[in-house]
Coordinates of N, CA and C in Angstrom, one line a residue:
M17 N 1.7 -15.5 -2.6 CA 3.0 -15.7 -3.1 C 3.7 -14.6 -2.9
I18 N 5.0 -14.6 -2.6 CA 6.0 -13.6 -2.3 C 6.5 -13.0 -3.6
D19 N 6.3 -11.9 -3.9 CA 6.5 -11.0 -5.0 C 8.0 -10.1 -4.9
H20 N 9.1 -10.9 -4.9 CA 10.4 -10.2 -4.6 C 10.8 -8.8 -5.2
A21 N 10.2 -9.0 -6.7 CA 10.2 -7.9 -7.4 C 9.5 -6.7 -7.0
R22 N 8.3 -7.0 -6.7 CA 7.5 -5.7 -6.1 C 8.1 -5.4 -4.7
D23 N 8.8 -6.3 -3.9 CA 9.4 -5.8 -2.8 C 10.6 -5.0 -3.0
L24 N 11.4 -5.4 -3.9 CA 12.6 -4.7 -4.3 C 12.2 -3.0 -4.8
A25 N 11.0 -3.1 -5.2 CA 10.6 -1.6 -5.8 C 10.1 -0.8 -4.6
S26 N 9.4 -1.5 -3.5 CA 9.0 -0.8 -2.3 C 10.1 -0.6 -1.5
V27 N 11.4 -1.3 -1.5 CA 12.4 -1.0 -0.9 C 13.1 0.4 -1.2
R28 N 13.0 0.3 -2.6 CA 13.7 1.6 -3.2 C 13.0 2.7 -3.0
E29 N 11.3 2.7 -2.9 CA 10.9 3.8 -2.8 C 11.1 4.0 -1.1
A30 N 10.9 3.2 -0.3 CA 11.2 3.4 1.1 C 12.5 4.0 1.6
T31 N 13.4 3.7 0.8 CA 14.8 4.3 1.2 C 14.7 5.7 0.7
E32 N 14.1 6.2 -0.4 CA 14.2 7.5 -0.9 C 13.3 8.3 0.1
R33 N 12.4 7.5 0.5 CA 11.7 8.5 1.7 C 12.4 8.8 2.9
L34 N 13.1 7.8 3.4 CA 14.0 7.8 4.4 C 15.2 9.0 4.1
L35 N 15.9 8.8 3.1 CA 17.0 9.7 2.5 C 16.3 11.3 2.3
T36 N 15.2 11.4 1.9 CA 14.6 12.6 1.7 C 14.4 13.5 3.1
A37 N 13.9 12.4 3.9 CA 13.6 13.1 5.5 C 14.9 13.3 6.2
A38 N 15.7 12.4 6.3 CA 17.2 12.4 6.9 C 17.9 13.7 6.4
A39 N 17.8 14.0 5.0 CA 18.5 15.2 4.5 C 18.2 16.5 5.0
A40 N 17.2 16.7 5.5 CA 16.7 18.0 6.6 C 17.4 18.1 7.8
L41 N 18.0 17.1 8.2 CA 18.9 17.1 9.6 C 20.0 17.9 9.3
D42 N 20.7 18.1 10.4 CA 22.2 18.5 10.3 C 23.2 17.7 11.3
N43 N 24.1 18.0 11.4 CA 25.4 17.1 11.9 C 25.0 17.0 13.5
A44 N 24.2 18.0 14.2 CA 24.1 18.2 15.6 C 22.9 17.1 15.8
S45 N 21.8 17.4 15.1 CA 20.8 16.3 15.4 C 21.0 14.9 14.9
V46 N 21.9 14.6 14.0 CA 22.2 13.2 13.8 C 22.9 12.4 14.9
A47 N 23.7 13.4 16.0 CA 23.9 12.9 17.3 C 23.2 12.8 18.1
E48 N 21.9 13.4 18.2 CA 20.9 13.4 19.2 C 20.4 12.0 19.2
P49 N 19.8 11.6 20.4 CA 18.9 10.3 20.7 C 18.1 10.0 19.5
S50 N 18.0 8.9 19.0 CA 16.8 8.2 18.2 C 15.9 7.6 19.4
R51 N 14.9 6.9 18.9 CA 13.8 6.6 19.6 C 14.3 5.0 20.2
L52 N 15.2 4.4 19.7 CA 15.9 3.3 20.2 C 16.8 3.5 21.3
P53 N 16.6 2.8 22.5 CA 17.3 3.0 23.6 C 19.0 2.9 23.4
G54 N 19.6 4.0 23.8 CA 21.1 3.8 23.7 C 21.5 4.2 22.3
W55 N 20.9 4.3 21.3 CA 21.3 4.7 20.0 C 21.0 6.1 19.5
S56 N 21.8 6.6 18.8 CA 21.7 8.1 18.4 C 21.2 8.0 16.7
R57 N 20.6 9.0 16.4 CA 20.1 8.7 15.0 C 21.2 8.3 14.1
G58 N 22.4 8.8 14.5 CA 23.7 8.0 13.6 C 23.7 6.6 13.7
H59 N 23.7 6.1 15.1 CA 23.5 4.5 15.0 C 22.4 4.0 14.0
V60 N 21.6 4.7 14.0 CA 20.1 4.2 13.0 C 20.6 4.1 11.7
L61 N 21.0 5.3 11.2 CA 21.6 5.5 10.0 C 22.5 4.6 9.4
A62 N 23.6 4.4 10.5 CA 24.7 3.2 10.5 C 24.3 2.0 10.1
H63 N 23.1 1.6 11.1 CA 22.6 0.4 11.1 C 21.9 0.1 9.7
V64 N 21.2 1.0 9.4 CA 20.4 0.8 7.9 C 21.3 0.4 6.9
A65 N 22.6 1.1 6.7 CA 23.7 1.1 5.7 C 24.2 -0.3 5.9
R66 N 24.5 -0.8 7.2 CA 25.3 -2.1 7.4 C 24.5 -3.2 7.1
N67 N 23.1 -3.0 7.4 CA 22.2 -4.3 7.0 C 21.9 -4.4 5.6
A68 N 22.1 -3.2 4.9 CA 22.0 -3.7 3.5 C 23.2 -4.3 3.1
D69 N 24.4 -4.2 3.4 CA 25.7 -4.8 3.4 C 25.3 -6.4 3.7
A70 N 24.9 -6.5 4.7 CA 24.5 -7.7 5.5 C 23.5 -8.7 4.5
L71 N 22.6 -8.1 4.1 CA 21.7 -8.8 3.2 C 22.3 -9.1 1.7
V72 N 23.2 -8.3 1.6 CA 23.8 -8.6 0.3 C 24.8 -9.9 0.3
N73 N 25.1 -10.0 1.5 CA 26.0 -11.2 2.0 C 25.0 -12.3 1.9
V74 N 23.8 -12.3 2.5 CA 22.9 -13.3 2.7 C 22.4 -13.8 1.0
L75 N 22.0 -12.8 0.4 CA 21.8 -13.3 -1.2 C 22.8 -13.9 -1.8
A76 N 24.0 -13.3 -1.5 CA 25.2 -13.9 -2.2 C 25.9 -15.3 -1.6
G77 N 25.2 -15.7 -0.6 CA 25.6 -17.2 0.0 C 26.7 -16.9 1.0
R78 N 26.8 -15.6 1.6 CA 27.9 -15.5 2.6 C 27.3 -15.3 4.0
P79 N 28.1 -15.5 5.0 CA 27.5 -15.2 6.3 C 27.1 -13.7 6.1
M80 N 25.9 -13.7 7.2 CA 25.2 -12.2 7.2 C 26.1 -11.2 7.8
Y81 N 26.7 -11.7 8.9 CA 27.9 -10.9 9.8 C 29.0 -11.9 10.0
A82 N 30.2 -11.1 10.2 CA 31.2 -11.8 10.5 C 30.9 -12.4 12.1
S83 N 30.5 -11.7 12.8 CA 29.9 -12.0 14.1 C 28.9 -11.1 14.7
A84 N 28.5 -11.4 15.8 CA 27.6 -10.4 16.6 C 28.3 -9.3 16.9
E85 N 29.5 -9.5 17.4 CA 30.7 -8.4 17.8 C 30.8 -7.5 17.0
A86 N 31.0 -8.0 15.7 CA 31.7 -7.2 14.5 C 30.5 -6.4 14.1
R87 N 29.2 -7.0 14.0 CA 28.0 -6.1 13.9 C 27.8 -5.0 14.6
D88 N 27.9 -5.1 15.9 CA 27.9 -4.0 16.8 C 29.0 -3.0 16.8
A89 N 30.4 -3.5 16.5 CA 31.2 -2.7 16.5 C 31.2 -1.8 15.3
D90 N 30.8 -2.2 14.1 CA 30.7 -1.6 12.8 C 29.6 -0.5 13.1
I91 N 28.6 -0.8 13.5 CA 27.6 0.3 14.0 C 27.9 1.4 14.8
D92 N 28.9 0.9 16.0 CA 29.6 2.0 16.6 C 30.5 2.8 16.1
R93 N 31.2 2.1 15.3 CA 32.3 2.8 14.3 C 31.8 3.9 13.4
D94 N 30.6 3.6 12.8 CA 30.0 4.6 12.0 C 29.0 5.5 12.4
A95 N 28.4 5.4 13.7 CA 27.6 6.4 14.0 C 27.9 7.6 14.2
P96 N 29.1 8.1 14.5 CA 29.3 9.7 14.7 C 29.7 10.2 13.6
R97 N 29.8 9.8 12.4 CA 30.1 10.3 11.1 C 29.1 11.5 10.7
P98 N 29.7 12.6 10.1 CA 28.7 13.6 9.5 C 27.6 13.2 8.7
L99 N 26.5 14.0 8.6 CA 25.2 13.8 7.9 C 25.7 13.2 6.5
D100 N 26.5 14.1 5.6 CA 26.7 13.9 4.4 C 27.1 12.4 4.1
V101 N 28.2 12.0 5.2 CA 28.7 10.7 4.8 C 27.7 9.8 5.1
Q102 N 26.9 9.9 6.1 CA 25.9 8.9 6.5 C 25.0 9.0 5.4
L103 N 24.3 10.0 4.8 CA 23.4 9.8 3.6 C 24.3 8.9 2.5
A104 N 25.6 9.4 2.2 CA 25.9 8.7 0.9 C 26.0 7.2 1.2
D105 N 26.6 6.9 2.4 CA 26.5 5.4 2.8 C 25.1 4.7 2.8
V106 N 24.1 5.3 3.3 CA 22.8 4.5 2.9 C 22.4 4.3 1.7
R107 N 22.8 5.5 1.0 CA 22.4 5.5 -0.5 C 23.3 4.4 -1.4
D108 N 24.6 4.4 -1.2 CA 25.3 3.6 -1.7 C 25.1 2.1 -1.6
S109 N 25.2 1.9 0.0 CA 24.8 0.4 0.5 C 23.4 0.0 -0.3
A110 N 22.3 1.1 -0.3 CA 21.1 0.4 -0.8 C 21.2 0.1 -2.2
A111 N 22.2 1.0 -2.9 CA 22.2 0.7 -4.5 C 22.9 -0.8 -4.5
C112 N 23.9 -1.1 -3.7 CA 24.4 -2.5 -3.9 C 23.4 -3.5 -3.6
F113 N 22.3 -3.3 -2.7 CA 21.3 -4.3 -2.4 C 20.3 -4.3 -3.6
Q114 N 20.0 -3.3 -4.2 CA 19.2 -3.4 -5.3 C 20.0 -4.1 -6.3
A115 N 21.3 -3.8 -6.6 CA 22.0 -4.4 -7.8 C 22.0 -5.9 -7.5
E116 N 22.2 -6.4 -6.1 CA 22.2 -8.0 -5.8 C 20.9 -8.6 -6.2
G117 N 19.7 -7.7 -5.9 CA 18.5 -8.1 -5.8 C 18.1 -8.6 -7.4
D118 N 18.6 -7.7 -8.4 CA 18.3 -7.6 -9.7 C 19.2 -8.5 -10.5
R119 N 19.9 -9.3 -9.8 CA 20.9 -10.4 -10.5 C 19.6 -11.6 -10.6
P120 N 19.9 -12.3 -11.7 CA 19.4 -13.5 -12.0 C 19.5 -14.4 -10.9
A121 N 18.4 -15.1 -10.4 CA 18.8 -16.0 -9.2 C 17.6 -17.0 -9.0
D122 N 17.9 -18.0 -8.2 CA 16.7 -19.1 -7.8 C 16.3 -18.3 -6.6
W123 N 14.9 -17.6 -6.6 CA 14.4 -16.7 -5.5 C 13.7 -17.8 -4.6
S124 N 13.5 -19.2 -5.0 CA 13.1 -20.1 -4.1 C 13.8 -20.9 -3.2
R125 N 15.2 -20.7 -3.3 CA 16.3 -21.4 -2.5 C 16.1 -20.7 -1.2
T126 N 16.8 -21.5 -0.1 CA 16.7 -21.1 1.1 C 18.2 -20.5 1.7
V127 N 17.9 -19.3 2.4 CA 19.1 -18.8 2.7 C 19.2 -18.6 4.1
E128 N 20.6 -18.5 4.6 CA 20.6 -18.2 6.1 C 20.9 -16.9 6.6
L129 N 20.1 -16.4 7.6 CA 20.3 -15.0 8.3 C 21.0 -15.1 9.6
R130 N 20.8 -14.3 10.5 CA 21.6 -14.4 11.7 C 20.9 -15.5 13.0
N131 N 22.0 -16.1 13.4 CA 21.5 -17.0 14.4 C 21.1 -18.3 13.9
G132 N 21.5 -18.6 12.7 CA 20.9 -19.7 12.4 C 19.3 -19.8 11.5
V133 N 18.9 -18.6 11.6 CA 17.6 -18.4 11.1 C 17.6 -18.7 9.4
T134 N 16.6 -19.2 8.9 CA 16.5 -19.3 7.7 C 15.2 -18.9 7.1
D135 N 15.3 -18.8 5.7 CA 14.3 -18.1 5.0 C 14.4 -18.4 3.4
A136 N 13.3 -18.1 2.7 CA 13.3 -18.3 1.4 C 14.1 -17.1 1.0
A137 N 14.8 -17.1 -0.1 CA 15.4 -15.8 -0.7 C 14.4 -14.8 -1.1
A138 N 13.2 -15.4 -1.5 CA 12.2 -14.2 -1.9 C 11.6 -13.4 -0.8
R139 N 12.0 -13.9 0.4 CA 11.4 -13.0 1.4 C 12.6 -12.0 1.8
V140 N 13.7 -11.9 1.4 CA 14.6 -11.1 2.0 C 14.4 -9.6 1.5
P141 N 13.9 -9.3 0.5 CA 13.5 -7.9 0.1 C 12.8 -7.4 1.1
F142 N 11.5 -8.3 1.6 CA 10.6 -7.7 2.4 C 11.4 -7.5 3.8
R143 N 12.2 -8.4 4.2 CA 13.0 -8.3 5.5 C 13.8 -6.7 5.3
R144 N 14.4 -6.4 4.1 CA 15.1 -5.3 4.0 C 13.9 -4.1 4.1
L145 N 12.9 -4.4 3.7 CA 11.7 -3.2 3.6 C 11.3 -3.1 5.2
V146 N 11.3 -3.8 5.9 CA 10.9 -3.8 7.4 C 12.2 -3.0 8.1
E147 N 13.1 -3.2 7.7 CA 14.3 -2.4 8.3 C 14.4 -1.0 7.9
V148 N 14.1 -0.6 6.8 CA 14.0 0.6 6.4 C 12.7 1.3 6.9
E149 N 11.7 0.8 6.8 CA 10.5 1.5 7.3 C 10.4 1.7 8.9
L150 N 10.7 0.6 9.5 CA 10.8 0.8 10.9 C 11.8 1.8 11.5
H151 N 13.1 1.6 10.7 CA 14.2 2.6 11.5 C 14.0 3.9 10.8
H152 N 13.3 4.1 10.1 CA 12.8 5.7 9.6 C 11.9 6.2 10.6
V153 N 11.0 5.4 11.2 CA 10.3 5.6 12.6 C 11.0 6.0 13.6
D154 N 11.9 5.0 13.7 CA 12.8 5.1 15.0 C 13.9 6.4 14.9
L155 N 13.9 7.0 14.0 CA 14.9 8.2 13.8 C 14.1 9.4 14.7
G156 N 12.8 9.4 14.7 CA 11.9 10.5 15.4 C 12.0 11.6 14.7
I157 N 11.9 11.8 13.2 CA 11.8 13.2 12.5 C 10.5 13.3 11.9
G158 N 9.5 13.0 12.3 CA 8.4 13.0 11.8 C 7.5 11.8 11.1
Y159 N 8.0 10.8 10.8 CA 7.7 9.6 9.9 C 7.0 8.8 11.3
E160 N 5.8 8.6 11.1 CA 5.2 7.7 12.5 C 4.6 6.4 11.9
L161 N 4.3 5.5 12.7 CA 3.8 4.4 12.3 C 2.6 4.3 11.7
E162 N 1.8 5.5 11.8 CA 0.4 5.7 11.2 C 0.7 6.2 9.8
D163 N 2.1 6.4 9.2 CA 2.4 6.9 8.1 C 2.8 5.5 7.3
L164 N 3.1 4.7 7.8 CA 3.6 3.3 7.0 C 2.4 3.0 6.0
P165 N 2.8 2.6 4.8 CA 2.0 2.2 3.7 C 1.0 1.1 4.6
A166 N -0.3 1.0 4.2 CA -1.2 0.3 4.7 C -0.8 -1.4 4.3
D167 N -0.4 -1.5 3.3 CA -0.2 -2.8 2.9 C 1.2 -3.6 3.6
F168 N 2.0 -2.5 3.7 CA 3.3 -3.2 4.6 C 3.0 -3.4 6.1
V169 N 2.0 -2.4 6.4 CA 1.7 -2.7 8.0 C 0.7 -4.2 8.2
R170 N 0.1 -4.3 7.1 CA -0.7 -5.9 7.2 C 0.4 -6.9 7.1
R171 N 1.2 -6.6 6.1 CA 2.3 -7.8 5.9 C 3.0 -8.0 7.2
E172 N 3.4 -6.8 7.7 CA 4.5 -6.9 9.0 C 3.8 -7.6 10.2
S173 N 2.3 -7.2 10.3 CA 1.6 -8.0 11.4 C 1.5 -9.3 11.1
E174 N 1.1 -9.6 9.9 CA 1.3 -11.2 9.5 C 2.8 -11.9 10.0
F175 N 3.6 -11.0 9.5 CA 5.0 -11.7 9.6 C 5.3 -12.0 11.1
L176 N 5.0 -10.7 12.1 CA 5.3 -10.8 13.3 C 4.3 -12.0 14.0
A177 N 3.3 -12.0 13.6 CA 2.5 -13.1 14.1 C 2.7 -14.4 14.1
D178 N 3.4 -14.5 12.6 CA 4.0 -16.1 12.2 C 5.4 -16.2 13.3
R179 N 6.1 -15.1 13.6 CA 7.2 -15.1 14.3 C 7.1 -15.6 15.6
F180 N 6.0 -15.3 16.3 CA 5.7 -15.5 17.6 C 4.7 -16.6 17.8
A181 N 4.4 -17.4 16.7 CA 3.4 -18.4 16.7 C 4.4 -19.7 17.4
G182 N 3.4 -20.4 18.5 CA 4.0 -21.6 19.1 C 4.8 -21.0 20.4
H183 N 5.3 -19.6 20.4 CA 6.4 -19.3 21.4 C 6.1 -20.1 22.8
K184 N 7.1 -20.4 23.3 CA 6.7 -21.1 24.8 C 6.3 -20.0 26.0
D185 N 6.5 -18.9 25.7 CA 6.3 -18.1 26.7 C 4.8 -17.1 26.5
L186 N 4.3 -17.6 25.7 CA 3.1 -16.8 25.1 C 1.6 -17.7 25.1
P187 N 0.7 -17.5 25.8 CA -0.6 -17.9 25.7 C -1.2 -17.7 24.3
S188 N -2.0 -18.5 23.7 CA -2.8 -18.3 22.4 C -3.3 -17.0 22.4
I189 N -3.0 -16.3 21.3 CA -3.3 -14.8 21.1 C -4.0 -14.7 19.9
T190 N -5.3 -14.1 19.9 CA -6.0 -13.6 18.5 C -5.8 -12.1 18.3
L191 N -5.3 -11.9 17.2 CA -5.0 -10.6 16.9 C -5.9 -9.9 15.8
S192 N -6.4 -8.7 16.0 CA -7.1 -8.1 15.2 C -7.0 -6.5 15.0
D193 N -7.1 -5.9 13.7 CA -7.0 -4.5 13.8 C -8.2 -3.7 12.9
D194 N -8.2 -2.5 13.1 CA -9.3 -2.0 12.4 C -9.3 -1.7 11.0
T195 N -8.6 -2.5 10.3 CA -8.7 -2.7 8.8 C -9.2 -4.0 8.4
G196 N -9.6 -4.8 9.3 CA -10.1 -6.2 9.1 C -9.1 -7.3 9.2
G197 N -7.8 -7.0 9.5 CA -6.7 -8.0 9.6 C -7.0 -8.8 10.7
T198 N -6.9 -10.0 10.7 CA -6.7 -11.0 11.8 C -5.8 -12.1 12.0
W199 N -5.1 -12.4 12.9 CA -4.1 -13.4 13.0 C -4.3 -14.1 14.3
T200 N -3.6 -15.2 14.3 CA -3.4 -15.9 15.4 C -1.7 -16.1 16.0
T201 N -1.6 -16.1 17.1 CA -0.1 -16.2 17.3 C 0.0 -17.1 18.8
G202 N 1.1 -16.9 19.4 CA 1.6 -17.6 20.6 C 1.1 -19.0 20.7
G203 N 0.6 -19.4 21.8 CA 0.2 -20.9 21.9 C 0.7 -21.8 22.4
G204 N 2.3 -21.3 22.6 CA 3.2 -22.5 23.3 C 3.3 -22.3 24.7
G205 N 2.7 -21.4 25.4 CA 2.8 -21.2 26.9 C 1.4 -21.4 27.6
Q206 N 1.6 -21.2 28.9 CA 0.3 -21.3 29.8 C -0.2 -20.1 29.8
G207 N -1.6 -20.4 30.1 CA -2.4 -19.1 30.3 C -3.7 -19.2 29.6
D208 N -5.0 -18.6 29.7 CA -6.0 -18.4 29.1 C -5.8 -17.7 27.7
P209 N -6.4 -18.0 26.7 CA -6.3 -17.4 25.2 C -6.8 -15.8 25.6
V210 N -6.3 -15.1 24.8 CA -6.8 -13.6 25.1 C -6.9 -13.0 23.5
R211 N -7.6 -12.0 23.5 CA -7.9 -11.3 22.4 C -7.1 -9.9 22.2
V212 N -6.4 -9.5 21.3 CA -5.9 -8.3 21.1 C -6.3 -7.5 19.8
S213 N -6.9 -6.3 20.2 CA -7.2 -5.6 19.0 C -7.1 -4.0 19.2
G214 N -7.1 -3.4 18.0 CA -7.1 -2.1 18.1 C -6.5 -1.5 16.8
P215 N -6.2 -0.2 16.5 CA -5.7 0.4 15.5 C -4.5 -0.2 14.9
A216 N -4.3 -0.4 13.6 CA -3.4 -1.0 12.7 C -2.3 -0.7 13.3
A217 N -1.9 0.7 13.4 CA -0.4 1.3 13.9 C -0.1 0.9 15.2
D218 N -1.1 0.9 16.0 CA -0.7 0.6 17.4 C -0.5 -0.9 17.5
L219 N -1.3 -1.8 16.7 CA -1.2 -3.3 16.8 C 0.3 -3.6 16.3
V220 N 0.6 -3.1 15.3 CA 2.1 -3.4 14.6 C 3.1 -2.7 15.3
G221 N 2.8 -1.8 15.9 CA 3.9 -1.1 16.9 C 4.2 -1.9 18.0
W222 N 3.1 -2.5 18.6 CA 3.3 -3.3 19.9 C 4.0 -4.7 19.5
L223 N 3.6 -5.2 18.2 CA 4.2 -6.5 18.1 C 5.7 -6.2 17.5
A224 N 6.3 -5.2 17.2 CA 7.6 -4.8 16.6 C 8.2 -3.9 17.7
G225 N 7.6 -3.9 18.9 CA 8.3 -3.3 20.2 C 8.6 -1.8 20.0
R226 N 7.7 -1.2 19.4 CA 7.8 0.2 19.0 C 6.8 1.0 19.8
R227 N 5.8 0.3 20.5 CA 4.6 0.8 21.4 C 4.5 -0.2 22.7
D228 N 3.7 0.4 23.7 CA 3.9 -0.5 24.8 C 2.3 -1.2 24.9
G229 N 1.5 -0.9 23.9 CA 0.2 -1.6 23.7 C -0.8 -1.0 24.5
A230 N -0.5 0.1 25.1 CA -1.7 0.9 25.8 C -3.1 1.4 25.1
A231 N -2.9 1.5 24.0 CA -4.1 1.7 23.2 C -4.8 0.6 22.6
L232 N -4.4 -0.7 22.9 CA -5.0 -1.8 22.5 C -6.0 -2.2 23.5
K233 N -7.3 -2.8 22.9 CA -8.1 -3.5 23.8 C -7.9 -5.0 24.0
V234 N -7.7 -5.5 25.5 CA -7.3 -6.7 25.6 C -8.5 -7.3 26.1
T235 N -9.0 -8.3 25.7 CA -10.2 -9.5 26.3 C -9.7 -10.7 26.7
G236 N -9.9 -11.5 28.0 CA -9.7 -12.7 28.3 C -8.4 -12.9 29.0
G237 N -7.6 -11.6 29.4 CA -6.7 -11.5 30.3 C -5.9 -10.3 30.2
A238 N -4.7 -10.2 30.7 CA -3.9 -9.0 30.6 C -3.1 -9.0 29.2
L239 N -2.5 -8.0 28.7 CA -1.8 -7.7 27.6 C -0.6 -8.6 27.8
P240 N -0.3 -9.7 27.0 CA 0.9 -10.6 27.2 C 2.3 -9.8 26.9
A241 N 3.3 -9.9 27.5 CA 4.4 -9.4 27.4 C 5.4 -10.1 26.5
L242 N 5.6 -9.6 25.2 CA 6.1 -10.2 24.1 C 7.6 -10.3 24.3
P243 N 8.1 -11.4 23.9 CA 9.7 -11.6 24.0 C 10.4 -10.7 22.9
P244 N 11.6 -10.6 23.2 CA 12.4 -9.7 22.2 C 12.5 -10.3 21.0
L245 N 12.5 -9.4 20.0 CA 12.5 -9.7 18.7 C 14.1 -10.4 18.2

């Protein structure tokens, strides 16, 4: 069962980790490239803030973003800001998300995200946790996939396995990591079944598009090319 209250607490903790780490930067380093192609660290911080606003919209029953173009324009607009402004925005937008999450609500209701994707409201805090944790890694400031909480890594691996389940471009894939986690995904495409295994951080990194899978062991065929998230 999804525990939205626990996930809201985890979001708060993850946000504080990100803010504490980012506070050691300066204006010059915020303008430097992040690990995401084409994005500076300022882009990443701006996205983290605007995503909080967007998920408040989702919980409140409003469109997540006005449009894809508006989403991208807001991130580009906010990316060049100095560090103190970036940090204040991440903190303030996170507080708004927490306040919305603390309101009495029917957490079993269905909400709509981007591109017509729907989910239970109770899963929105975990979706926010994914944004905060992975984008902390994307900043490239010393927080690595290996530093992610073990419970988060397990849940994110399961979440991504579910997301790719039945995908038309993937053969059947059995996933396993070194903590004992096992999942199946793909299965909608042609090709022999494959098994992919390895360290938990490398497996979730591959599933999330943060690592190329070179550290993973593949049997039954080549490592499948995952579609974009």
